């Protein structure tokens, strides 16, 4: 990264103002630390860097300075952001497709239920046809029986009348 600081310079020169407070915690610690932050180069372009820093201390333990290194991670950060956006898009597509499949499954289950009901009705159809035929046979038999009985009764009545008329004549 261009704009690296020479010894004796302030550590925060070039660190993006929004990141200074967070990164300063790294320098207030006596241990070595790492932080991702934005760095403003001499060309005013903002790059992402991995900042590694350690405190230098004298023999009495007083901090006399810091030593650090920066690695440009802009491309990795961009790739990570793009990957996160792609994952978010994929999650939305998966959720949408899952919803579509759930709806399709619901429709298929309804169709299966309707087909099973129709199959049951088809199984009952021969029985219903036989019942209807038997009912119709009984109705026709009653009509024939009643019709023939009425005709026979009428014939019998006429024969009696004729027989009575013949006896009265003779």
Short mmCIF file of C-alpha atoms in Angstrom, two decimals:
data_model
loop_
_atom_site.label_atom_id
_atom_site.label_comp_id
_atom_site.label_asym_id
_atom_site.label_seq_id
_atom_site.Cartn_x
_atom_site.Cartn_y
_atom_site.Cartn_z
CA UNK A 1 0.00 0.00 0.00
CA UNK A 2 1.36 3.35 -0.88
CA UNK A 3 1.37 5.83 1.95
CA UNK A 4 3.02 3.50 4.47
CA UNK A 5 4.28 5.50 7.41
CA UNK A 6 7.89 6.06 8.26
CA UNK A 7 9.19 5.59 11.80
CA UNK A 8 8.16 8.35 14.14
CA UNK A 9 4.96 9.20 12.26
CA UNK A 10 1.45 8.91 13.69
CA UNK A 11 -0.01 5.43 13.23
CA UNK A 12 -3.48 6.67 12.32
CA UNK A 13 -2.47 8.67 9.25
CA UNK A 14 -4.23 7.10 6.30
CA UNK A 15 -6.71 5.04 8.36
CA UNK A 16 -10.27 5.88 7.36
CA UNK A 17 -11.80 8.24 9.97
CA UNK A 18 -14.72 5.86 10.60
CA UNK A 19 -12.26 3.07 11.51
CA UNK A 20 -9.78 4.99 13.71
CA UNK A 21 -11.58 4.40 17.04
CA UNK A 22 -11.95 0.66 16.42
CA UNK A 23 -8.35 0.25 15.26
CA UNK A 24 -6.96 2.36 18.09
CA UNK A 25 -7.90 -0.43 20.50
CA UNK A 26 -5.26 -2.49 18.72
CA UNK A 27 -2.58 0.05 19.60
CA UNK A 28 -3.67 0.47 23.22
CA UNK A 29 -2.99 -3.20 23.84
CA UNK A 30 0.51 -4.43 24.66
CA UNK A 31 -0.11 -7.61 22.64
CA UNK A 32 0.13 -8.01 18.89
CA UNK A 33 -3.21 -7.48 17.21
CA UNK A 34 -4.88 -7.58 13.84
CA UNK A 35 -7.73 -5.56 12.41
CA UNK A 36 -9.37 -5.08 9.04
CA UNK A 37 -9.84 -1.43 8.20
CA UNK A 38 -10.08 1.01 5.34
CA UNK A 39 -6.95 2.87 4.36
CA UNK A 40 -6.83 6.05 2.29
CA UNK A 41 -3.83 6.02 -0.02
CA UNK A 42 -1.86 8.94 -1.43
CA UNK A 43 -4.06 8.77 -4.52
CA UNK A 44 -7.15 9.19 -2.25
CA UNK A 45 -8.41 5.72 -3.19
CA UNK A 46 -9.84 3.72 -0.32
CA UNK A 47 -8.46 0.20 0.04
CA UNK A 48 -9.17 -2.48 2.60
CA UNK A 49 -6.12 -3.62 4.57
CA UNK A 50 -5.29 -6.17 7.24
CA UNK A 51 -3.37 -4.16 9.80
CA UNK A 52 -1.10 -6.06 12.16
CA UNK A 53 0.54 -4.09 14.95
CA UNK A 54 2.63 -4.60 18.05
CA UNK A 55 3.82 -2.24 20.74
CA UNK A 56 7.50 -1.51 21.27
CA UNK A 57 8.51 -0.94 24.86
CA UNK A 58 11.72 0.08 26.62
CA UNK A 59 13.38 -1.84 29.47
CA UNK A 60 11.03 -0.20 31.98
CA UNK A 61 7.94 -1.49 30.06
CA UNK A 62 6.96 1.94 28.78
CA UNK A 63 5.48 1.95 25.26
CA UNK A 64 7.92 3.75 23.03
CA UNK A 65 6.22 3.12 19.73
CA UNK A 66 4.47 0.68 17.50
CA UNK A 67 5.51 -1.50 14.67
CA UNK A 68 3.04 -2.72 12.13
CA UNK A 69 2.36 -4.04 8.70
CA UNK A 70 -0.49 -3.72 6.24
CA UNK A 71 -1.62 -6.22 3.65
CA UNK A 72 -4.02 -5.11 0.92
CA UNK A 73 -7.13 -7.29 1.18
CA UNK A 74 -9.37 -5.19 -1.08
CA UNK A 75 -9.79 -7.91 -3.71
CA UNK A 76 -10.54 -10.53 -1.06
CA UNK A 77 -12.98 -8.17 0.68
CA UNK A 78 -14.70 -7.38 -2.64
CA UNK A 79 -14.92 -11.10 -3.44
CA UNK A 80 -16.32 -11.79 0.04
CA UNK A 81 -18.93 -9.04 -0.39
CA UNK A 82 -19.88 -10.36 -3.82
CA UNK A 83 -20.12 -13.88 -2.42
CA UNK A 84 -22.33 -12.65 0.43
CA UNK A 85 -24.58 -10.86 -2.08
CA UNK A 86 -24.75 -14.00 -4.24
CA UNK A 87 -25.57 -16.10 -1.16
CA UNK A 88 -28.33 -13.68 -0.24
CA UNK A 89 -29.73 -13.85 -3.78
CA UNK A 90 -29.47 -17.64 -3.71
CA UNK A 91 -31.23 -17.78 -0.33
CA UNK A 92 -34.09 -15.69 -1.74
CA UNK A 93 -34.31 -17.93 -4.82
CA UNK A 94 -34.29 -21.06 -2.66
CA UNK A 95 -37.02 -19.61 -0.42
CA UNK A 96 -39.10 -18.66 -3.45
CA UNK A 97 -38.64 -22.07 -5.07
CA UNK A 98 -39.42 -23.80 -1.77
CA UNK A 99 -42.65 -21.81 -1.54
CA UNK A 100 -43.54 -22.75 -5.12
CA UNK A 101 -42.84 -26.42 -4.43
CA UNK A 102 -44.92 -26.34 -1.25
CA UNK A 103 -47.82 -24.85 -3.23
CA UNK A 104 -47.38 -27.47 -5.98
CA UNK A 105 -47.27 -30.24 -3.36
CA UNK A 106 -50.49 -28.91 -1.86
CA UNK A 107 -52.15 -28.98 -5.28
CA UNK A 108 -50.87 -32.49 -5.93
CA UNK A 109 -52.17 -33.71 -2.57
CA UNK A 110 -55.58 -32.26 -3.37
CA UNK A 111 -55.53 -33.96 -6.78
CA UNK A 112 -54.53 -37.29 -5.21
CA UNK A 113 -57.38 -36.97 -2.71
CA UNK A 114 -59.84 -36.15 -5.51
CA UNK A 115 -58.61 -39.09 -7.60
CA UNK A 116 -58.98 -41.47 -4.66
CA UNK A 117 -62.53 -40.22 -4.13
CA UNK A 118 -63.27 -40.72 -7.84
CA UNK A 119 -61.78 -44.23 -7.72
CA UNK A 120 -64.04 -45.08 -4.76
CA UNK A 121 -67.04 -43.80 -6.68
CA UNK A 122 -66.01 -45.94 -9.68
CA UNK A 123 -65.74 -48.99 -7.42
CA UNK A 124 -69.30 -48.32 -6.21
CA UNK A 125 -70.67 -47.75 -9.72
CA UNK A 126 -71.31 -51.43 -10.65
CA UNK A 127 -73.15 -51.92 -7.34
CA UNK A 128 -75.25 -48.81 -8.00
CA UNK A 129 -76.02 -49.97 -11.53
CA UNK A 130 -77.16 -53.38 -10.26
CA UNK A 131 -79.30 -51.68 -7.60
CA UNK A 132 -80.88 -49.42 -10.22
CA UNK A 133 -81.54 -52.39 -12.51
CA UNK A 134 -83.10 -54.35 -9.66
CA UNK A 135 -85.27 -51.39 -8.66
CA UNK A 136 -86.39 -50.94 -12.27
CA UNK A 137 -87.18 -54.68 -12.58
CA UNK A 138 -89.34 -54.51 -9.46
CA UNK A 139 -91.14 -51.43 -10.76
CA UNK A 140 -91.77 -53.07 -14.15
CA UNK A 141 -92.90 -56.29 -12.46
CA UNK A 142 -95.34 -54.34 -10.24
CA UNK A 143 -96.69 -52.46 -13.24
CA UNK A 144 -97.08 -55.71 -15.21
CA UNK A 145 -98.63 -57.49 -12.26
CA UNK A 146 -101.02 -54.63 -11.51
CA UNK A 147 -101.87 -54.15 -15.19
CA UNK A 148 -102.46 -57.86 -15.82
CA UNK A 149 -104.45 -58.17 -12.60
CA UNK A 150 -106.70 -55.29 -13.63
CA UNK A 151 -107.20 -56.79 -17.07
CA UNK A 152 -107.99 -60.20 -15.59
CA UNK A 153 -110.37 -58.65 -13.07
CA UNK A 154 -112.04 -56.73 -15.88
CA UNK A 155 -112.28 -59.88 -18.04
CA UNK A 156 -113.67 -61.84 -15.13
CA UNK A 157 -116.24 -59.12 -14.44
CA UNK A 158 -117.32 -59.07 -18.12
CA UNK A 159 -117.55 -62.85 -18.22
CA UNK A 160 -119.88 -62.82 -15.20
CA UNK A 161 -121.96 -60.10 -16.74
CA UNK A 162 -122.13 -62.00 -20.02
CA UNK A 163 -122.92 -65.21 -18.20
CA UNK A 164 -125.62 -63.46 -16.20
CA UNK A 165 -127.06 -61.97 -19.37
CA UNK A 166 -127.15 -65.38 -21.03
CA UNK A 167 -128.93 -66.96 -18.07
CA UNK A 168 -131.43 -64.14 -18.03
CA UNK A 169 -132.21 -64.79 -21.69
CA UNK A 170 -132.59 -68.39 -21.49
#
